[in-house]
Amino acid sequence: MKLYGLKNCDTCRKALKALPALELVDVRADGMPKDVLERAFQQFEEALLNTRSTTWRGLSDKDREGAPLDLIAAHPALMKRPLIDTGDALYLGWTKNTQAALGL
């Protein structure tokens, strides 16, 4: 299983602590695989874009109008975190529903 997120994100750290078998892929340092990003966008659509982030607030209105996948590719911190890929399913965020689905 892989966790796509940021190594300094508190929520990602909580998920990694709860599920030590997760492999962290730091999207800022390593980038986000295009196929995983497209699959996640098909499933979560606009919810994949974190519009509450500092990065989002720093964008101009013109930049915010860009396609979500292009925005995330250019600014990986705009992706809502964590994105967990079990191979069979994708989970977005560290919610009670995600935790229950992962057996916690």
Short mmCIF file of C-alpha atoms in Angstrom, two decimals, residues 2-104:
data_model
loop_
_atom_site.label_atom_id
_atom_site.label_comp_id
_atom_site.label_asym_id
_atom_site.label_seq_id
_atom_site.Cartn_x
_atom_site.Cartn_y
_atom_site.Cartn_z
CA LYS A 2 1.16 3.50 -0.78
CA LEU A 3 0.36 6.78 0.88
CA TYR A 4 0.66 9.81 -1.39
CA GLY A 5 1.16 12.92 0.66
CA LEU A 6 3.81 15.10 2.27
CA LYS A 7 6.36 13.90 4.79
CA ASN A 8 5.75 16.94 7.00
CA CYS A 9 1.94 16.72 6.90
CA ASP A 10 0.52 15.91 10.35
CA THR A 11 -2.41 13.96 8.90
CA CYS A 12 -0.10 11.86 6.73
CA ARG A 13 2.08 11.14 9.78
CA LYS A 14 -0.98 9.95 11.72
CA ALA A 15 -1.88 7.56 8.91
CA LEU A 16 1.69 6.26 8.69
CA LYS A 17 1.80 5.70 12.43
CA ALA A 18 -1.49 3.78 12.37
CA LEU A 19 -0.49 1.72 9.32
CA PRO A 20 3.29 1.20 9.40
CA ALA A 21 3.12 -1.00 6.28
CA LEU A 22 2.27 2.06 4.18
CA GLU A 23 4.99 3.32 1.88
CA LEU A 24 5.15 7.13 1.85
CA VAL A 25 5.44 8.78 -1.54
CA ASP A 26 6.23 12.44 -0.87
CA VAL A 27 4.47 14.15 -3.77
CA ARG A 28 6.50 17.32 -3.35
CA ALA A 29 9.84 15.50 -3.59
CA ASP A 30 8.93 12.48 -5.73
CA GLY A 31 6.04 13.79 -7.80
CA MET A 32 2.68 12.17 -8.33
CA PRO A 33 2.35 9.32 -10.86
CA LYS A 34 0.05 10.51 -13.63
CA ASP A 35 -1.95 7.28 -13.74
CA VAL A 36 -2.65 7.37 -9.98
CA LEU A 37 -3.58 11.04 -10.15
CA GLU A 38 -6.00 10.44 -13.03
CA ARG A 39 -7.55 7.43 -11.25
CA ALA A 40 -7.97 9.49 -8.09
CA PHE A 41 -9.56 12.36 -10.00
CA GLN A 42 -12.02 9.97 -11.68
CA GLN A 43 -13.08 8.73 -8.25
CA PHE A 44 -12.97 11.90 -6.14
CA GLU A 45 -13.30 14.66 -8.76
CA GLU A 46 -13.06 18.18 -7.27
CA ALA A 47 -12.66 16.80 -3.71
CA LEU A 48 -9.08 15.86 -4.67
CA LEU A 49 -8.18 19.56 -4.77
CA ASN A 50 -7.46 21.05 -1.34
CA THR A 51 -8.92 24.55 -1.60
CA ARG A 52 -8.28 25.21 2.11
CA SER A 53 -4.50 24.99 1.81
CA THR A 54 -1.95 27.77 2.13
CA THR A 55 -0.82 26.95 -1.40
CA TRP A 56 -4.36 27.51 -2.75
CA ARG A 57 -4.67 30.85 -0.95
CA GLY A 58 -1.38 31.93 -2.52
CA LEU A 59 -2.59 31.33 -6.08
CA SER A 60 -3.97 34.13 -8.20
CA ASP A 61 -7.60 34.00 -9.29
CA LYS A 62 -6.41 33.24 -12.82
CA ASP A 63 -4.30 30.30 -11.62
CA ARG A 64 -7.21 28.92 -9.59
CA GLU A 65 -9.25 28.61 -12.80
CA GLY A 66 -6.86 25.97 -14.16
CA ALA A 67 -7.80 22.32 -14.56
CA PRO A 68 -7.50 20.50 -11.20
CA LEU A 69 -5.08 17.87 -12.53
CA ASP A 70 -2.83 20.57 -13.99
CA LEU A 71 -2.92 22.52 -10.72
CA ILE A 72 -1.98 19.44 -8.67
CA ALA A 73 0.80 18.54 -11.12
CA ALA A 74 2.22 22.06 -10.84
CA HIS A 75 1.61 22.39 -7.07
CA PRO A 76 1.56 18.93 -5.43
CA ALA A 77 0.64 20.42 -2.04
CA LEU A 78 -2.79 21.25 -3.53
CA MET A 79 -3.77 17.58 -3.39
CA LYS A 80 -5.92 16.67 -0.43
CA ARG A 81 -3.97 14.33 1.82
CA PRO A 82 -3.44 11.55 2.37
CA LEU A 83 -4.31 9.61 -0.74
CA ILE A 84 -3.96 5.92 0.09
CA ASP A 85 -3.69 3.36 -2.69
CA THR A 86 -4.23 -0.24 -1.58
CA GLY A 87 -3.89 -1.57 -5.11
CA ASP A 88 -7.61 -2.36 -5.22
CA ALA A 89 -9.03 0.90 -3.91
CA LEU A 90 -8.21 4.54 -3.29
CA TYR A 91 -9.01 6.42 -0.08
CA LEU A 92 -8.83 10.19 0.31
CA GLY A 93 -8.27 11.83 3.67
CA TRP A 94 -7.77 10.26 7.09
CA THR A 95 -11.42 10.08 8.09
CA LYS A 96 -13.17 7.57 10.32
CA ASN A 97 -14.61 5.98 7.15
CA THR A 98 -11.13 5.56 5.67
CA GLN A 99 -9.80 4.12 8.91
CA ALA A 100 -12.72 1.66 9.16
CA ALA A 101 -12.27 0.60 5.52
CA LEU A 102 -8.59 -0.11 6.26
CA GLY A 103 -9.46 -2.22 9.31
CA LEU A 104 -8.65 0.23 12.09
#
